[in-house]
Structure formats: structure tokens, C-alpha cells
């Protein structure tokens, strides 16, 4: 059975619409995949930058703490030296005072 020209035209039109619909759907899925991939790449980049920032912060924090420890140690040493000097001066003063009293 042969189809009438109108039916042939309708079938050809339906086939063309189906083809266009499939192409549009494929393009939509392709764009969605691109968006998903881009989002994933942006997320990975953000996570990489955050990890780098954390490492830098941790390094700076460690440097700061080490610097503070060194300063405290230095201040403790300086204080001990000052106390020793004061003790020596006090002992010297006491000795000189005794020597004066003995004369």
C-alpha cells in the first residue's frame, strides 16, 4: 500500500521533528554535562586553594609560635642575667659595707 502524498509529508515532517528534538535533547544533555564538569572543576580548584591556604596558615602559625617561644626564652635568659647581676651588686655592696664597718 502506498501512502498518499499528504501522509508521506506528515511522516517526513514527523521524522524531521523527531530528528530536531533528538538533536536538541542531545545538545541539552551535552550542556548539562559541561556545566557539571565545570562545577566539579571549580569545586576541585576551590578545595585545592583552601588546602593551600590552610598549609600557608599552619606554616605561619608555626613560625609565629616558634618566634614567640624564642622571644620568651630570650627574655627569660635576660631576666636571669639581670637577677644575677643584681645579686652580684647586692653582694658587692654588702661586702663593701661590712668592710667599711670593720674599719
Tab-separated table of N, CA and C in Angstrom, residues 44-54:
chain	number	residue	atom	x	y	z
A	44	UNK	N	36.954	21.512	42.679
A	44	UNK	CA	38.294	20.979	42.915
A	44	UNK	C	39.308	22.105	43.062
A	45	UNK	N	39.197	23.138	42.244
A	45	UNK	CA	40.101	24.290	42.336
A	45	UNK	C	39.919	24.996	43.674
A	46	UNK	N	38.668	25.183	44.089
A	46	UNK	CA	38.391	25.818	45.374
A	46	UNK	C	38.985	24.991	46.510
A	47	UNK	N	38.786	23.674	46.467
A	47	UNK	CA	39.333	22.805	47.512
A	47	UNK	C	40.858	22.858	47.523
A	48	UNK	N	41.472	22.905	46.333
A	48	UNK	CA	42.932	22.999	46.246
A	48	UNK	C	43.419	24.313	46.867
A	49	UNK	N	42.729	25.418	46.522
A	49	UNK	CA	43.126	26.716	47.091
A	49	UNK	C	42.934	26.739	48.601
A	50	UNK	N	41.847	26.132	49.076
A	50	UNK	CA	41.610	26.087	50.526
A	50	UNK	C	42.693	25.269	51.225
A	51	UNK	N	43.077	24.147	50.645
A	51	UNK	CA	44.133	23.319	51.233
A	51	UNK	C	45.448	24.099	51.246
A	52	UNK	N	45.733	24.816	50.174
A	52	UNK	CA	46.952	25.625	50.105
A	52	UNK	C	46.913	26.734	51.159
A	53	UNK	N	45.764	27.374	51.297
A	53	UNK	CA	45.608	28.430	52.304
A	53	UNK	C	45.798	27.864	53.703
A	54	UNK	N	45.216	26.683	53.954
A	54	UNK	CA	45.390	26.049	55.271
A	54	UNK	C	46.856	25.750	55.544
